PDB file of C-alpha atoms in Angstrom:
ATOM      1  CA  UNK A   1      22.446 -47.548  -6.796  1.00  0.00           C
ATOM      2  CA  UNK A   2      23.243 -46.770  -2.759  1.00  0.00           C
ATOM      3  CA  UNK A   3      22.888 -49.724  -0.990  1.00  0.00           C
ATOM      4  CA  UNK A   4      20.137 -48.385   1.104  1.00  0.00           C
ATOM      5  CA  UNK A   5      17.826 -48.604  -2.434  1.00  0.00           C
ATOM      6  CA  UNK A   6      19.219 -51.994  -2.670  1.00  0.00           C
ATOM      7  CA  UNK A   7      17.852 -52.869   0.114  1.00  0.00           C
ATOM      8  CA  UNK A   8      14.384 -51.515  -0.285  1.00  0.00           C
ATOM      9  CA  UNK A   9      14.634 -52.753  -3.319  1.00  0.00           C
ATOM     10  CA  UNK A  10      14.779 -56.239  -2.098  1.00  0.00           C
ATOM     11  CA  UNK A  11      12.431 -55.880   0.140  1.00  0.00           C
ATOM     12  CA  UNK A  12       9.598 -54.928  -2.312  1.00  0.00           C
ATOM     13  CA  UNK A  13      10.658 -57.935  -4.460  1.00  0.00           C
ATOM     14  CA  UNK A  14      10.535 -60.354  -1.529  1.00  0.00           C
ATOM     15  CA  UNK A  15       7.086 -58.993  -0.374  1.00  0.00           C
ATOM     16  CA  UNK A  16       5.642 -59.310  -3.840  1.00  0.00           C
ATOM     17  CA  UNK A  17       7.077 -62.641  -4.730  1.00  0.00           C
ATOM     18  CA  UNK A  18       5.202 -63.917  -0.823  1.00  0.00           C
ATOM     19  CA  UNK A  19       2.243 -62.610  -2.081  1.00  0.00           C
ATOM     20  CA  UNK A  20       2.359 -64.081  -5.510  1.00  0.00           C
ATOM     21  CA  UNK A  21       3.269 -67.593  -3.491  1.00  0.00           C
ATOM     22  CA  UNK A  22       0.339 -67.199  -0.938  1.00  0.00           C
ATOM     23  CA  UNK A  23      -1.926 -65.958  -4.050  1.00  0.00           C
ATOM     24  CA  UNK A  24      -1.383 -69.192  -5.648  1.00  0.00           C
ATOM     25  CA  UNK A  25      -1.714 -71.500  -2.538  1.00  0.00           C
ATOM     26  CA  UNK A  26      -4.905 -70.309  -1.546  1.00  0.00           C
ATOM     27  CA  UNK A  27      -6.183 -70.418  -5.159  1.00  0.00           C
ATOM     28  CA  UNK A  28      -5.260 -74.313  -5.696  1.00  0.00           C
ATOM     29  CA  UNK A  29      -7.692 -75.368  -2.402  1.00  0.00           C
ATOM     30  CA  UNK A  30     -10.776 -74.837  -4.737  1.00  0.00           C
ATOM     31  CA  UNK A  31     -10.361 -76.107  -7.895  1.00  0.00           C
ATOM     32  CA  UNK A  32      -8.118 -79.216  -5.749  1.00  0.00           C
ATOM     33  CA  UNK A  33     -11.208 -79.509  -3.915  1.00  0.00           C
ATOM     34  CA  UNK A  34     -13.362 -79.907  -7.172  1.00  0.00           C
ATOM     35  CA  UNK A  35     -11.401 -82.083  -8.768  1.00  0.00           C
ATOM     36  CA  UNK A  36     -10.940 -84.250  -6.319  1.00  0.00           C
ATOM     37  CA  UNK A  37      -7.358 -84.004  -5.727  1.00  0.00           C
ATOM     38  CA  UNK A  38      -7.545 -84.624  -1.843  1.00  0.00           C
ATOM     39  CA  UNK A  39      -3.999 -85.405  -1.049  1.00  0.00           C
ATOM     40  CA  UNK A  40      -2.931 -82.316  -3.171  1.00  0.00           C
ATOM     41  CA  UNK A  41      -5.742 -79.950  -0.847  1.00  0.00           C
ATOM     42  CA  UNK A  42      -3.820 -81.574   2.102  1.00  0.00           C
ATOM     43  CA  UNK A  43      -0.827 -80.664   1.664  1.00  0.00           C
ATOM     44  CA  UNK A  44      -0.802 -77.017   1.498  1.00  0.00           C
ATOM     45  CA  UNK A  45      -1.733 -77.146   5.205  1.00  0.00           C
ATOM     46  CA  UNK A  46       0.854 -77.196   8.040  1.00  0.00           C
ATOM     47  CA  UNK A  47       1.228 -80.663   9.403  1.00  0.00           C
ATOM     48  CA  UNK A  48      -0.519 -78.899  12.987  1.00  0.00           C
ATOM     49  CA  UNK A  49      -2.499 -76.869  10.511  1.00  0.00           C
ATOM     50  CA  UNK A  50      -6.222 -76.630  11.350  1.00  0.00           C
ATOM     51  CA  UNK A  51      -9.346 -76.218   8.779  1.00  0.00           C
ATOM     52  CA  UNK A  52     -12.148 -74.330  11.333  1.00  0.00           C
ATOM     53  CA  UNK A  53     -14.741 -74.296   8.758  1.00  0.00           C
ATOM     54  CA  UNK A  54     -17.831 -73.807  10.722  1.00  0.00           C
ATOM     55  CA  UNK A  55     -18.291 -72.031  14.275  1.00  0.00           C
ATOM     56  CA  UNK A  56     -20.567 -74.961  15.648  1.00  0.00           C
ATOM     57  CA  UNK A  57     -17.994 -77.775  13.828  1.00  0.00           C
ATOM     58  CA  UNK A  58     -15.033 -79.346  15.282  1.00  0.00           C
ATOM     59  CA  UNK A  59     -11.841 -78.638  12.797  1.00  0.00           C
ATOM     60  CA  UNK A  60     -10.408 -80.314  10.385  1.00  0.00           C
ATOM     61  CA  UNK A  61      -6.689 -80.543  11.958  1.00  0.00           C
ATOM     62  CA  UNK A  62      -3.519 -81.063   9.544  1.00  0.00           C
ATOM     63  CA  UNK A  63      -3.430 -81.763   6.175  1.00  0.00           C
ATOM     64  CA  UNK A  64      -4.296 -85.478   6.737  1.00  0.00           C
ATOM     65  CA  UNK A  65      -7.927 -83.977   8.135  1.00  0.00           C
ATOM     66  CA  UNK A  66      -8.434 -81.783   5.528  1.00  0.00           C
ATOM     67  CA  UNK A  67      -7.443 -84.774   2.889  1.00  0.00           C
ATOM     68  CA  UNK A  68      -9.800 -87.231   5.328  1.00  0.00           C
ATOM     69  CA  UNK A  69     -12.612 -84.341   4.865  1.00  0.00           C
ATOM     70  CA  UNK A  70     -12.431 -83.918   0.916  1.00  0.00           C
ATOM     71  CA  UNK A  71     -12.936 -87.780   0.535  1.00  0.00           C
ATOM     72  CA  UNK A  72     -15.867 -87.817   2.905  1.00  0.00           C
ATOM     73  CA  UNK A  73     -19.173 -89.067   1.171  1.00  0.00           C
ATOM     74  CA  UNK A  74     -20.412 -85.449   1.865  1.00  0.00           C
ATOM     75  CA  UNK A  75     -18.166 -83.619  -0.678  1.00  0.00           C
ATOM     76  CA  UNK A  76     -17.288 -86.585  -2.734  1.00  0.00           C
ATOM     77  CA  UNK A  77     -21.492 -86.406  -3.498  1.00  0.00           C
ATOM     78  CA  UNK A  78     -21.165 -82.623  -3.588  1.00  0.00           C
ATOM     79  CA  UNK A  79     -18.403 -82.610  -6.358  1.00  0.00           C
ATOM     80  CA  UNK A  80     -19.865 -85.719  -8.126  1.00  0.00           C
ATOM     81  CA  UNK A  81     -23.571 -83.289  -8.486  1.00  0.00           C
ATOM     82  CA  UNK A  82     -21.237 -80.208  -9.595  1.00  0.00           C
ATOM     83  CA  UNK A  83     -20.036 -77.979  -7.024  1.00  0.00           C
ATOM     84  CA  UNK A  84     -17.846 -74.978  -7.694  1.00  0.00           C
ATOM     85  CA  UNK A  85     -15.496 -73.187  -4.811  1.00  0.00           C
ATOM     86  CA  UNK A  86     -14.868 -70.047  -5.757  1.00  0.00           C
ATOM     87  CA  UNK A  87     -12.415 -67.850  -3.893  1.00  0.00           C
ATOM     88  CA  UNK A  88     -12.707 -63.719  -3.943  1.00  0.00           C
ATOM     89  CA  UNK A  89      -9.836 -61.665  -4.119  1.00  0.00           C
ATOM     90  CA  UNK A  90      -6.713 -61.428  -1.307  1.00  0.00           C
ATOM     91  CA  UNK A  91      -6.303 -59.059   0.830  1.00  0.00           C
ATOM     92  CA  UNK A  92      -2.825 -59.999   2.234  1.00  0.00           C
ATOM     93  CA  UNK A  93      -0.550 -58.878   5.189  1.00  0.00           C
ATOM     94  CA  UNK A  94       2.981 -60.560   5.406  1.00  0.00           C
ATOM     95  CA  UNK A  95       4.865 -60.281   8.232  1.00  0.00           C
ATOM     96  CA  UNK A  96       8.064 -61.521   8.138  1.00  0.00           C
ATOM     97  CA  UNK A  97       7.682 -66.062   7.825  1.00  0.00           C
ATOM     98  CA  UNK A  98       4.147 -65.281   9.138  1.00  0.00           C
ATOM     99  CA  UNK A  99       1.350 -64.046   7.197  1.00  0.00           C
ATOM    100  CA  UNK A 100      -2.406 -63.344   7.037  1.00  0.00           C
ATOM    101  CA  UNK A 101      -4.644 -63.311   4.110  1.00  0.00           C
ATOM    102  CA  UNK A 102      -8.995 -62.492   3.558  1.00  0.00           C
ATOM    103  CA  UNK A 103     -11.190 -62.868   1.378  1.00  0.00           C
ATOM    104  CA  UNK A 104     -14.887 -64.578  -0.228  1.00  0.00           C
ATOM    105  CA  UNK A 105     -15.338 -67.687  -0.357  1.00  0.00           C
ATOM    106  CA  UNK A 106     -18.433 -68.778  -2.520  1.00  0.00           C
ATOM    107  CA  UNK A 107     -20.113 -71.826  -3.266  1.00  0.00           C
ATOM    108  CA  UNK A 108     -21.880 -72.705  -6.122  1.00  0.00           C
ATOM    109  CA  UNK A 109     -23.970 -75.545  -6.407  1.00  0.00           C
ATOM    110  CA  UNK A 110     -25.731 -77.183  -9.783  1.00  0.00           C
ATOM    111  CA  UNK A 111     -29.187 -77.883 -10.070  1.00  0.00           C
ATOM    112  CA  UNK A 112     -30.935 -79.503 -13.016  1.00  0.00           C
ATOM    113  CA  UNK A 113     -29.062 -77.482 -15.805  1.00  0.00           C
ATOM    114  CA  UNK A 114     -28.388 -74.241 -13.435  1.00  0.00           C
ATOM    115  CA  UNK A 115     -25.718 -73.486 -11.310  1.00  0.00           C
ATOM    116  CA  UNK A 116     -26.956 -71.575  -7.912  1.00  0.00           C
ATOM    117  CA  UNK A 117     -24.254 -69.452  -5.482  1.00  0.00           C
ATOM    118  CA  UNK A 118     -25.059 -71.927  -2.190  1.00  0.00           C
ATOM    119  CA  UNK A 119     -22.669 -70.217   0.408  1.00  0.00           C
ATOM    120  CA  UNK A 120     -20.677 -67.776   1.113  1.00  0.00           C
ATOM    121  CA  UNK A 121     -18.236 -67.335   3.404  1.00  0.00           C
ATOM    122  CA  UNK A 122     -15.701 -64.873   5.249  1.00  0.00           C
ATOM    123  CA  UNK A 123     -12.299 -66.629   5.047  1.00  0.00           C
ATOM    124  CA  UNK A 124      -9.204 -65.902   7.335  1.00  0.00           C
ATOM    125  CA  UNK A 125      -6.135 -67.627   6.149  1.00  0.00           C
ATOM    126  CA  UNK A 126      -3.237 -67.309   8.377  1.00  0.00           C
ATOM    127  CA  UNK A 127       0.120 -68.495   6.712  1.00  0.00           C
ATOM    128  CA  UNK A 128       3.180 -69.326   7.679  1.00  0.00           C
ATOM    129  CA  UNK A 129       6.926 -69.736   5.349  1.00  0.00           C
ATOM    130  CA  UNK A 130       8.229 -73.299   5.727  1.00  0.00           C
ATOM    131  CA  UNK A 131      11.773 -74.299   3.957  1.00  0.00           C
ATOM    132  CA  UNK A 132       9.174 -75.772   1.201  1.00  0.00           C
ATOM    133  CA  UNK A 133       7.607 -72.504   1.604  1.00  0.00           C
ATOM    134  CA  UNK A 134       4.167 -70.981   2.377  1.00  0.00           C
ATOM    135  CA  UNK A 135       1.191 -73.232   3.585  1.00  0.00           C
ATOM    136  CA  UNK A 136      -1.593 -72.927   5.555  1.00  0.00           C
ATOM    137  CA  UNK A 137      -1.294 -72.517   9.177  1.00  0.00           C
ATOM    138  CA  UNK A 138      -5.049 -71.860  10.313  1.00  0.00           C
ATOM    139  CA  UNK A 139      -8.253 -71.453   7.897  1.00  0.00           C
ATOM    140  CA  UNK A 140     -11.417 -70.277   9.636  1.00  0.00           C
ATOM    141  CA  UNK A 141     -14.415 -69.889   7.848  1.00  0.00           C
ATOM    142  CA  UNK A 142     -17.607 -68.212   8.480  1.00  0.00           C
ATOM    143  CA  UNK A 143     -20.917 -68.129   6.760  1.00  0.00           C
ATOM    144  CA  UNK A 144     -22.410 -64.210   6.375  1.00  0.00           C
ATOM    145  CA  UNK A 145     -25.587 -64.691   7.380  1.00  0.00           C
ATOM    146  CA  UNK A 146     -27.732 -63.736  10.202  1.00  0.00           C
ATOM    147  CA  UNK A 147     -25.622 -65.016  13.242  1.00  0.00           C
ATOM    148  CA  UNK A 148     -23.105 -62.304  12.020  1.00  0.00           C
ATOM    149  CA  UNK A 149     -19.930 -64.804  12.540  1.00  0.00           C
ATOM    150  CA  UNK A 150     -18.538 -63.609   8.817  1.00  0.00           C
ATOM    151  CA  UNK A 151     -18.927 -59.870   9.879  1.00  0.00           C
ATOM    152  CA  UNK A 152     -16.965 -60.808  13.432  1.00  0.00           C
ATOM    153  CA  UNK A 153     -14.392 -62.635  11.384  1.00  0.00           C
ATOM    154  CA  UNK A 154     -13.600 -59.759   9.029  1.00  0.00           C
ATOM    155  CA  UNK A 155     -13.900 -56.963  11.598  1.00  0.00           C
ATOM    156  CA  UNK A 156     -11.356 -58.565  14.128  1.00  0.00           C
ATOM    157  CA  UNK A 157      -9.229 -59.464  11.103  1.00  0.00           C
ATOM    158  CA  UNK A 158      -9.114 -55.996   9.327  1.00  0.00           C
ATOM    159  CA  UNK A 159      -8.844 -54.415  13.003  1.00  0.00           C
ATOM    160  CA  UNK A 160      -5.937 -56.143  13.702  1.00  0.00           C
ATOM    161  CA  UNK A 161      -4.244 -56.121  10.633  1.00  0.00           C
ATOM    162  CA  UNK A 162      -4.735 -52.619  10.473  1.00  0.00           C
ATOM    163  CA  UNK A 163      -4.623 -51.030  13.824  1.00  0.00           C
ATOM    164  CA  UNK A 164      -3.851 -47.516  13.785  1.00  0.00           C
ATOM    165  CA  UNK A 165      -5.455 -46.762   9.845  1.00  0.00           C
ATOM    166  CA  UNK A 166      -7.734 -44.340   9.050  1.00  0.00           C
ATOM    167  CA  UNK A 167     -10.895 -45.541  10.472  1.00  0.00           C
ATOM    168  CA  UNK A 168     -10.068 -48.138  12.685  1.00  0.00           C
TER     169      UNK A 168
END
């Protein structure tokens, strides 16, 4: 095999394994989240990390704010009625040690013997490789509903991730 296919080779490997990484970060915040697991949600965020979950909040900064968050009496009564986080599929860029994920986030919430979807949510995640490899740099959520914030979120995301494709 030339070393040029070696190469690409590689590359392909590498890209696939960060994706496979990134895939399973973001899909441990939910059912951490659930289950109560605060210190374990924390951690996959950057130390400077930030947690913008709602355009009129103030974030959640580090993985110490995002642990302080879960055990607020707010989701610790959410969880303890049965709430679900649900996360959509990726769409993932990676860029080098930096990368940039989207995707659905939903909310389901029990009532009586039902379970109702509650929210949902356009999610950025933007990522970055650490020696103890990926976590979470930035997380903004935004609800889709009528103030549009989830459309802006995912049009300024795909635009940017994709500048120069087919209909962009």
């Amino acid at each position: 095999m030339p070393d040029r296919d070696l190469t690409a080779l590689t590359a392909r490997v590498r890209r696939l394994e960060d994706e496979s990484a990134i895939t399973r970060l973001i899909m441990s915040y939910g059912p951490a989240a659930d289950a109560g697991l605060t210190a374990f949600a924390g951690q996959l965020w950057t130390e400077d990390g930030e947690y913008d979950w709602d355009a009129n909040g103030t974030p959640h900064h580090g993985g110490a704010g995002v642990d302080a968050m879960l055990q607020s009496d707010g989701h610790q009564n959410l969880i303890a009625a049965g709430v679900a986080h649900f996360a959509g599929p990726l769409l993932i860029d990676v860029d080098g040690d930096a990368a940039t994920a989207l995707n659905y986030s939903l909310i389901m919430r029990r009532d009586g013997g039902r379970f109702y979807l509650w929210r949902v949510s356009a999610v950025r995640w933007d990522l970055v490789r650490l020696d103890t490899g990926w976590r979470v740099q930035r997380r903004t959520n935004r609800l889709l509903d009528e103030t549009g914030a989830g459309r802006e979120l995912f049009c300024h995301s795909l635009t940017e991730l994709f500048a120069g494709a087919a209909g962009t």
